[in-house]
Coordinates of C-alpha atoms in Angstrom, one line a residue:
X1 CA 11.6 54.3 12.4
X2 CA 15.1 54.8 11.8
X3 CA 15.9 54.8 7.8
X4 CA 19.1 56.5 7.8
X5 CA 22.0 56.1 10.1
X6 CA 25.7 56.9 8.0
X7 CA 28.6 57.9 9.1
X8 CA 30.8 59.8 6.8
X9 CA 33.8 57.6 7.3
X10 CA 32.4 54.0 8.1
X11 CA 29.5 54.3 6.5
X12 CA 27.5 52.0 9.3
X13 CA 29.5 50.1 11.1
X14 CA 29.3 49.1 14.6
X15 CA 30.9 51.8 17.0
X16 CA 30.7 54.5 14.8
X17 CA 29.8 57.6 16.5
X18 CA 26.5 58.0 14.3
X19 CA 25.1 54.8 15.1
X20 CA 26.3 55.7 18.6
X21 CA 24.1 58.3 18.9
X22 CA 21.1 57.2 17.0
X23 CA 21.1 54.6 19.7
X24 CA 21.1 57.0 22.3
X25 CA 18.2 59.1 20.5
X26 CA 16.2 56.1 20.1
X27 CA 16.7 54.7 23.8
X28 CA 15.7 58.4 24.9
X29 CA 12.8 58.7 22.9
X30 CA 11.4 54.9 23.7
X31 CA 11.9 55.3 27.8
X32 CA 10.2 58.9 27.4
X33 CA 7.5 58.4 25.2
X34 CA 5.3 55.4 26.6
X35 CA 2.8 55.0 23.6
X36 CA 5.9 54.4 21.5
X37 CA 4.7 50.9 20.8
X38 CA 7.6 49.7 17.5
X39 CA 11.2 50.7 16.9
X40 CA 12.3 49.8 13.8
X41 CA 15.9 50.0 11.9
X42 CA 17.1 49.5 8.6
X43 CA 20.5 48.1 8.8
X44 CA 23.2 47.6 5.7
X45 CA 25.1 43.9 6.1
X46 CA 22.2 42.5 8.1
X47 CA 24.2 39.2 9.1
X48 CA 27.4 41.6 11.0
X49 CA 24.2 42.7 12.6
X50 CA 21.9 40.6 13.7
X51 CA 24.0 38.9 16.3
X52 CA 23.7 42.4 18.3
X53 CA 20.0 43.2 17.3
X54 CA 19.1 39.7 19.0
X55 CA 21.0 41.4 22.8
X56 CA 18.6 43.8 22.6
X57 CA 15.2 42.1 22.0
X58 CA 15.3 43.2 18.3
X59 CA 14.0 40.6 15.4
X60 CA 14.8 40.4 11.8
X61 CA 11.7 41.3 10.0
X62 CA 10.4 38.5 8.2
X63 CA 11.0 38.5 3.9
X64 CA 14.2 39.0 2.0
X65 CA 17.2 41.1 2.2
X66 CA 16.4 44.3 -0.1
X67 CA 19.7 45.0 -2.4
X68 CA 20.8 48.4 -2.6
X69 CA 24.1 49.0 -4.8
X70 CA 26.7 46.6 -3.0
X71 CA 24.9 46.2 0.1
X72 CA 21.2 44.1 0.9
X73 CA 19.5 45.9 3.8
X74 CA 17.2 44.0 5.8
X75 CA 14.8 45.7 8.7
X76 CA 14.9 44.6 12.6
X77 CA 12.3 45.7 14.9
X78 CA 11.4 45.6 18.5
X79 CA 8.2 45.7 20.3
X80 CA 8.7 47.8 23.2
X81 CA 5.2 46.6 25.0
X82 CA 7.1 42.7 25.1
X83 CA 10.0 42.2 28.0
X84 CA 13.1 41.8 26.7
X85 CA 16.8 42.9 27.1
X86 CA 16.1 46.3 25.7
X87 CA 13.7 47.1 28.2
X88 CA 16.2 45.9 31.0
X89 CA 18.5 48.2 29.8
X90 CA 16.4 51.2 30.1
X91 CA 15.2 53.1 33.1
X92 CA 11.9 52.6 34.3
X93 CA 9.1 54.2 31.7
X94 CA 6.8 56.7 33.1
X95 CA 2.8 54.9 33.3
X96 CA 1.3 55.4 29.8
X97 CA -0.8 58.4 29.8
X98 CA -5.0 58.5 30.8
X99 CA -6.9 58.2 28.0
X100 CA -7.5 61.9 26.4
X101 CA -11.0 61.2 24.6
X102 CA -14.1 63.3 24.0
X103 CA -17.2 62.3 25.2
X104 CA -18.2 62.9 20.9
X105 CA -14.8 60.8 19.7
X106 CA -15.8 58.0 22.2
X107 CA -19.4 58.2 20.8
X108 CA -18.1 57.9 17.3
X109 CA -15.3 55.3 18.1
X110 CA -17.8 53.1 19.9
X111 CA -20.0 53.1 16.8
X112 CA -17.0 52.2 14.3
X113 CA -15.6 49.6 17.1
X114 CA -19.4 48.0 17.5
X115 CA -19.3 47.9 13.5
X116 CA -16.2 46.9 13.4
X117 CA -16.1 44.2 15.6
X118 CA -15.3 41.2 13.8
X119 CA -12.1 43.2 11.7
X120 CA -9.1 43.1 13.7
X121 CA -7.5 45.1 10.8
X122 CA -10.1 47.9 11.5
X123 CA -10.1 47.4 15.3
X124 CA -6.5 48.0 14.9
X125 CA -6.8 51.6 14.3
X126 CA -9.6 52.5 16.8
X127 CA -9.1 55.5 18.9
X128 CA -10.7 53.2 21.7
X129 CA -7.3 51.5 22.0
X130 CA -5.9 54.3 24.2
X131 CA -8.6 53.7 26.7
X132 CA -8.0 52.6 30.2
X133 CA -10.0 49.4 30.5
X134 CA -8.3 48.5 27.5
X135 CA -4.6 48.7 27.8
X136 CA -5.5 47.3 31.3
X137 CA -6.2 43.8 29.5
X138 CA -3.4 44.0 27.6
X139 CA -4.1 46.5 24.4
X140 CA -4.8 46.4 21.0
X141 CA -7.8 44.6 19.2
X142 CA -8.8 41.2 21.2
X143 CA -8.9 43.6 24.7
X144 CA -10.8 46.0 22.7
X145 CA -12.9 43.2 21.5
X146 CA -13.0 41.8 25.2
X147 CA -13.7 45.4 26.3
X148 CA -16.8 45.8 23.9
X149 CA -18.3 42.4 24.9
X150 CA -18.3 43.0 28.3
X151 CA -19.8 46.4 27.9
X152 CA -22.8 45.2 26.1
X153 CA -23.3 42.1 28.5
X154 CA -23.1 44.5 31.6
X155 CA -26.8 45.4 31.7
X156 CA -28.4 42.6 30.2
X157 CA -29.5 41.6 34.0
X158 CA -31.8 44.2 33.9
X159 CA -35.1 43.6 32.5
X160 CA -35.9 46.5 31.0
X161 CA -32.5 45.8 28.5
X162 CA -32.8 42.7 27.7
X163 CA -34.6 43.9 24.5
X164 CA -32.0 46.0 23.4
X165 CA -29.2 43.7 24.6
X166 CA -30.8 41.7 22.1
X167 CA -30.7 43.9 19.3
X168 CA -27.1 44.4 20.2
X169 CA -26.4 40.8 19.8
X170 CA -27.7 39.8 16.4
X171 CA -26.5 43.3 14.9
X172 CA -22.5 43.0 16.5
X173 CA -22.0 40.1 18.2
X174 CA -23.7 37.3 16.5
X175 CA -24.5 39.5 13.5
X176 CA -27.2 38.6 11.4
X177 CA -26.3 39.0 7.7
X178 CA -28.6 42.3 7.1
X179 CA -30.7 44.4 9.5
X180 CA -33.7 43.5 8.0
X181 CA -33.4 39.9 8.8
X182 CA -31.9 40.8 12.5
X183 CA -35.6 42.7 12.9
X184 CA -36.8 39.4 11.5
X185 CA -35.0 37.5 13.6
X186 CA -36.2 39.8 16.4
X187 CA -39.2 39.8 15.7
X188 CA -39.5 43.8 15.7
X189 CA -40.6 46.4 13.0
X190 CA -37.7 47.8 11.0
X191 CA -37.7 51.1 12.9
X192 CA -38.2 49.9 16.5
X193 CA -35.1 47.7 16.0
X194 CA -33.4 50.4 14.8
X195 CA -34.6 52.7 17.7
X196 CA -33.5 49.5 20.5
X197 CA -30.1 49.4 18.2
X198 CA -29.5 53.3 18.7
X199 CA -30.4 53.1 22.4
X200 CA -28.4 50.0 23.2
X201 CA -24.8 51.3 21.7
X202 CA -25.6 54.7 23.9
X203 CA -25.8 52.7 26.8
X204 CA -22.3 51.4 25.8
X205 CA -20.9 54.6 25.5
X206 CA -22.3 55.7 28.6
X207 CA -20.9 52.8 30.5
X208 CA -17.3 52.9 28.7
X209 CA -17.5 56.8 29.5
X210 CA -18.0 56.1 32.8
X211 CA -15.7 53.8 33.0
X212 CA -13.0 55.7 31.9
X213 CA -13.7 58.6 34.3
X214 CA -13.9 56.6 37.3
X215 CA -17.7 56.8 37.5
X216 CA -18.5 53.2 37.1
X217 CA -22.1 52.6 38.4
X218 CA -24.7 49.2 37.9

């Protein structure tokens, strides 16, 4: 996020040498630091700007101009994971980094993700985003989502899952509006629906674990 780019004498005009290099920093920073997913600028005398924003893949953000003294400022960003001309311009990126997880943060981000699952806002935020089998379908919440889904319908061929497959189902996916009713709806005591519940969402860890680590296995 670049707030500040002023140079003593021109303040911010094009072809300064401060804006010069702050586009050199940023160009550095985006082609050597994959996750870098936004860049974002705040630039005086939007309109002189925005014709050169648009060359490089950059958007005006959507709202009004914010007026500061003399000048309105208006913000332009760029989404480095979308081709564009920015991109073009830059040397190849390095592949984004294997996921760095815990088999305990995994656990815990499963659970939240499970809970979670109908909240793109929360999804959003999920340390399960960096996961392999996520940014391969794309990233962020629906391939999480998509990611999640297919995890719980992988063993649900087995019979001996199909119970807690089931729990799974009207607790995340087609939730039921409290877990006493999903028992209900069951047709399970309170406590063994939470015991096929508990066993069911460490099968999904398991298999997005193994996933992750190459170990993928039926």
């Amino acid at each position: 996020m670049n707030r500040f780019t002023i140079d003593r004498d021109v303040y911010q005009n094009p072809g300064s040498p401060a804006v010069d290099l702050n586009s050199v920093i940023t160009i550095e920073l985006v082609a050597t630091r994959p996750m870098v997913a936004w860049v974002m600028t705040t630039a005086a005398d939007p309109d002189v700007w925005a014709p050169f924003f648009a060359t490089i893949a950059y958007h005006r953000a959507p709202g009004p101009d914010e007026p500061i003294g003399r000048r309105r400022y208006s913000l332009f960003v760029h989404d480095t994971r979308r081709p564009g001309r920015f991109d073009e311009a830059m040397p190849p990126s390095p592949p984004a980094p294997e996921a760095a997880l815990t088999r305990e943060v995994l656990a815990d981000a499963t659970r939240a993700a499970l809970r979670d699952l109908g909240r793109t806002d929360l999804l959003a935020g999920n340390p399960l985003l960096v996961l392999r089998q996520v940014r391969e379908r794309g990233g962020g919440p629906e391939a999480l989502r998509a990611a999640l889904s297919e995890a719980a319908e992988a063993l649900r061929g087995h019979p001996r899952d199909e119970k807690l497959f089931r729990a799974i189902d009207r607790t995340y996916l087609r939730p039921a509006p409290t877990q006493e009713r999903a028992a209900e709806l069951l047709g399970l005591p309170f406590s063994t629906y939470r015991r096929h519940r508990r066993e069911r969402v460490a099968r999904i860890v398991e298999l997005l674990w193994a996933h992750e680590n190459g170990q993928d296995r039926n």
